[in-house]
mmCIF file with all atom_site columns, C-alpha atoms in Angstrom:
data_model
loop_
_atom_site.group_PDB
_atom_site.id
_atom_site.type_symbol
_atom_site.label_atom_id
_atom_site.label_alt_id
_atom_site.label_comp_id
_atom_site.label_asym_id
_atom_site.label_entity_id
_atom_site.label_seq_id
_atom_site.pdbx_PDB_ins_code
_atom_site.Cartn_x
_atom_site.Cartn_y
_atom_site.Cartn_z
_atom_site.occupancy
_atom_site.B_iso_or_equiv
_atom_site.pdbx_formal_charge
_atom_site.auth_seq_id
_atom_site.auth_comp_id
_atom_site.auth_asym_id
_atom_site.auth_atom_id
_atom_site.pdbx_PDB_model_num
ATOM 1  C CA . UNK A 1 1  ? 0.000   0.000  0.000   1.00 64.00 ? 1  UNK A CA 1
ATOM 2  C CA . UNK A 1 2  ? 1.032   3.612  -0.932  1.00 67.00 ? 2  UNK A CA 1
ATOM 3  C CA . UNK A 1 3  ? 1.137   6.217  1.661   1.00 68.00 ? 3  UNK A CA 1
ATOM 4  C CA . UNK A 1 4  ? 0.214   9.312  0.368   1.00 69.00 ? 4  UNK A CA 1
ATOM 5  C CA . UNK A 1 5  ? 1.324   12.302 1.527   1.00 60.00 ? 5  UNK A CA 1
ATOM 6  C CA . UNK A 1 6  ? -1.266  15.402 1.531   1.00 59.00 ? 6  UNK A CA 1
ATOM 7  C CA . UNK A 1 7  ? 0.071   18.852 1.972   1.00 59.00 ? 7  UNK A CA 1
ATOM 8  C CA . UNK A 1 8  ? -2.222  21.581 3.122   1.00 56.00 ? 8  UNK A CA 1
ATOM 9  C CA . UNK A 1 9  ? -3.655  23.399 0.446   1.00 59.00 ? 9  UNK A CA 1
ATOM 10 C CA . UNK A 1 10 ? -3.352  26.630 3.565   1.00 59.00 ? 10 UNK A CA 1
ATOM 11 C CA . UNK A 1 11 ? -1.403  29.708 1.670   1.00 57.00 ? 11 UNK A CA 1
ATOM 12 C CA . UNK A 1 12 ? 0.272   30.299 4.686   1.00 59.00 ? 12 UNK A CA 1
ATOM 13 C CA . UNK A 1 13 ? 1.989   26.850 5.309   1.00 55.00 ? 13 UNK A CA 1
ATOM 14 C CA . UNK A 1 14 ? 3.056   26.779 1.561   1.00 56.00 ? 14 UNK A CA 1
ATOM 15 C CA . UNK A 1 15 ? 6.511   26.826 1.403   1.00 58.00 ? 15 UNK A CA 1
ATOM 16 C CA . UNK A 1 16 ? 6.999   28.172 -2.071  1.00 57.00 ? 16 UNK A CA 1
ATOM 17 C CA . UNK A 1 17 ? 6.776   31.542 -2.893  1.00 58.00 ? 17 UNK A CA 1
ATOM 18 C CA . UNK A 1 18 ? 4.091   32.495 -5.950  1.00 58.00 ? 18 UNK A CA 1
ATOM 19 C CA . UNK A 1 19 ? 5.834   33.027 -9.271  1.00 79.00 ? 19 UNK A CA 1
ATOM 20 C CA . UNK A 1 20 ? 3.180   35.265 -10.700 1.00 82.00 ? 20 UNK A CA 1
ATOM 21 C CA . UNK A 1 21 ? 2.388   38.764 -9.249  1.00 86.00 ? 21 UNK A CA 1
ATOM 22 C CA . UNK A 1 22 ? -1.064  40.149 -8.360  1.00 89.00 ? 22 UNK A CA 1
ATOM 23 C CA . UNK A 1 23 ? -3.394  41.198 -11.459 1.00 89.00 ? 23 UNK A CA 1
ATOM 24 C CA . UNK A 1 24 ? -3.859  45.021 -10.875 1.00 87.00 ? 24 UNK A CA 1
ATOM 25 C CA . UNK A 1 25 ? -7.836  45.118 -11.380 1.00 89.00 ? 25 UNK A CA 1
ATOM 26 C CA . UNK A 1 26 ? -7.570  48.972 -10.997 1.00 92.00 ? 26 UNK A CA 1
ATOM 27 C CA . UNK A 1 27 ? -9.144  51.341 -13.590 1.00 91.00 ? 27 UNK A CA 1
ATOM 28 C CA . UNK A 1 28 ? -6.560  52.547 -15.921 1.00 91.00 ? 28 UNK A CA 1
ATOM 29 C CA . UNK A 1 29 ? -6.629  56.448 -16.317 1.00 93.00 ? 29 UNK A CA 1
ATOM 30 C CA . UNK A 1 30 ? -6.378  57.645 -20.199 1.00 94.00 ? 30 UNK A CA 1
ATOM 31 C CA . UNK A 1 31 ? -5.478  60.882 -21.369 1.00 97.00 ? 31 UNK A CA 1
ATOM 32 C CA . UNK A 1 32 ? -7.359  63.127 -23.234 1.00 97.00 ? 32 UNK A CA 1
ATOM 33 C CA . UNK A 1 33 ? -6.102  62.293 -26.625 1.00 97.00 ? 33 UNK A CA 1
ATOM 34 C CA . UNK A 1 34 ? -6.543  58.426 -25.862 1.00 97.00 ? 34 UNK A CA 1
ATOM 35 C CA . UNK A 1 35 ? -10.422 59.782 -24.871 1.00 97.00 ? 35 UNK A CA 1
ATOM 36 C CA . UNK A 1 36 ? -10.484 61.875 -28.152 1.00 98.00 ? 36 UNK A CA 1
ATOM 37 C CA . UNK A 1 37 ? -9.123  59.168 -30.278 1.00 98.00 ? 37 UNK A CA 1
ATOM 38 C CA . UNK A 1 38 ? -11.602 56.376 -28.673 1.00 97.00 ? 38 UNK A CA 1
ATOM 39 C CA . UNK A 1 39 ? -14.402 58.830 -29.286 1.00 98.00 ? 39 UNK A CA 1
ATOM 40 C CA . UNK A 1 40 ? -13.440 59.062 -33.138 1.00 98.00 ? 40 UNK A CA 1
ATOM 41 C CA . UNK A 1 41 ? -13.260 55.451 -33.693 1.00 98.00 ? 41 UNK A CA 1
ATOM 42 C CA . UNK A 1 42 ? -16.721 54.742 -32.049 1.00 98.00 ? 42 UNK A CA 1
ATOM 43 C CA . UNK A 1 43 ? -17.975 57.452 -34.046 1.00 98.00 ? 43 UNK A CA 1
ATOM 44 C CA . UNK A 1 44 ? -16.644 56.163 -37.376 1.00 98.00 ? 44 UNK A CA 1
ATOM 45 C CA . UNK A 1 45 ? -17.798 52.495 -36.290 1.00 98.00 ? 45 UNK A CA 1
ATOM 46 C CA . UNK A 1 46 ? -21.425 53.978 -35.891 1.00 98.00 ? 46 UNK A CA 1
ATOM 47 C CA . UNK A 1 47 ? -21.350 55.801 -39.362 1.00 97.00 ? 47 UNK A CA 1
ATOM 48 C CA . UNK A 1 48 ? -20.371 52.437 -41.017 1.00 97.00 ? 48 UNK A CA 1
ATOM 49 C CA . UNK A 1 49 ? -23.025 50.622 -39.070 1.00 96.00 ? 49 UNK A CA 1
ATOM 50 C CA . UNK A 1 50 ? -25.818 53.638 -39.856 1.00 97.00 ? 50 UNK A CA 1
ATOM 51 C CA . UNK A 1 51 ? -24.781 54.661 -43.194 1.00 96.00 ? 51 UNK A CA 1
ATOM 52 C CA . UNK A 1 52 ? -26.341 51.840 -45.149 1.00 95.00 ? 52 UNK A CA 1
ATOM 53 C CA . UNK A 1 53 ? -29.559 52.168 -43.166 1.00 95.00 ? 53 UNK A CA 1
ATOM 54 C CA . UNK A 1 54 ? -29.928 55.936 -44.370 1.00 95.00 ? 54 UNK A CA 1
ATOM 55 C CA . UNK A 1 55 ? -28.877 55.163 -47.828 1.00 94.00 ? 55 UNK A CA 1
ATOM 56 C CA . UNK A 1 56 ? -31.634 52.493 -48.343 1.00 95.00 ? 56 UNK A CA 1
ATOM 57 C CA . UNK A 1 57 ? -34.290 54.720 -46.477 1.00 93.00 ? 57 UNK A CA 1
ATOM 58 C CA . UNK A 1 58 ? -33.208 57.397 -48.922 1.00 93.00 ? 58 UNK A CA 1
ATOM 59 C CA . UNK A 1 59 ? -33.035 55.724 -52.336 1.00 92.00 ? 59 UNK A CA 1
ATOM 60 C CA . UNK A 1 60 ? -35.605 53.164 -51.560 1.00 88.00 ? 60 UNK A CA 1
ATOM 61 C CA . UNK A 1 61 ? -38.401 55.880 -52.768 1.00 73.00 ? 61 UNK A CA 1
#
């Protein structure tokens, strides 16, 4: 028969330090031209999106 030997799954008895640092779940802070340039591309992703809509509304008459 095998003895098995169970270690404590306790963080505080573990005996090896973690290899992988905490994940930073903070907000990150962008700058204004990060904001501006996040605004643009939303914008331009909307005008793709709408643009065929208005077309066919307009030239559907």
């Amino acid at each position: 028969m095998v003895k098995i030997n169970y270690e404590s799954s306790d963080p505080k008895e573990s005996k090896t330090p973690l290899l992988r640092p905490e994940i930073d779940y903070s907000p990150k802070t962008y700058t204004l031209s990060e904001q501006i340039l996040y605004g643009l591309k939303m914008a331009a992703i909307m005008a793709l999106v709408l643009a065929p809509v208005v077309l066919e509304i307009l030239f559907s008459r």
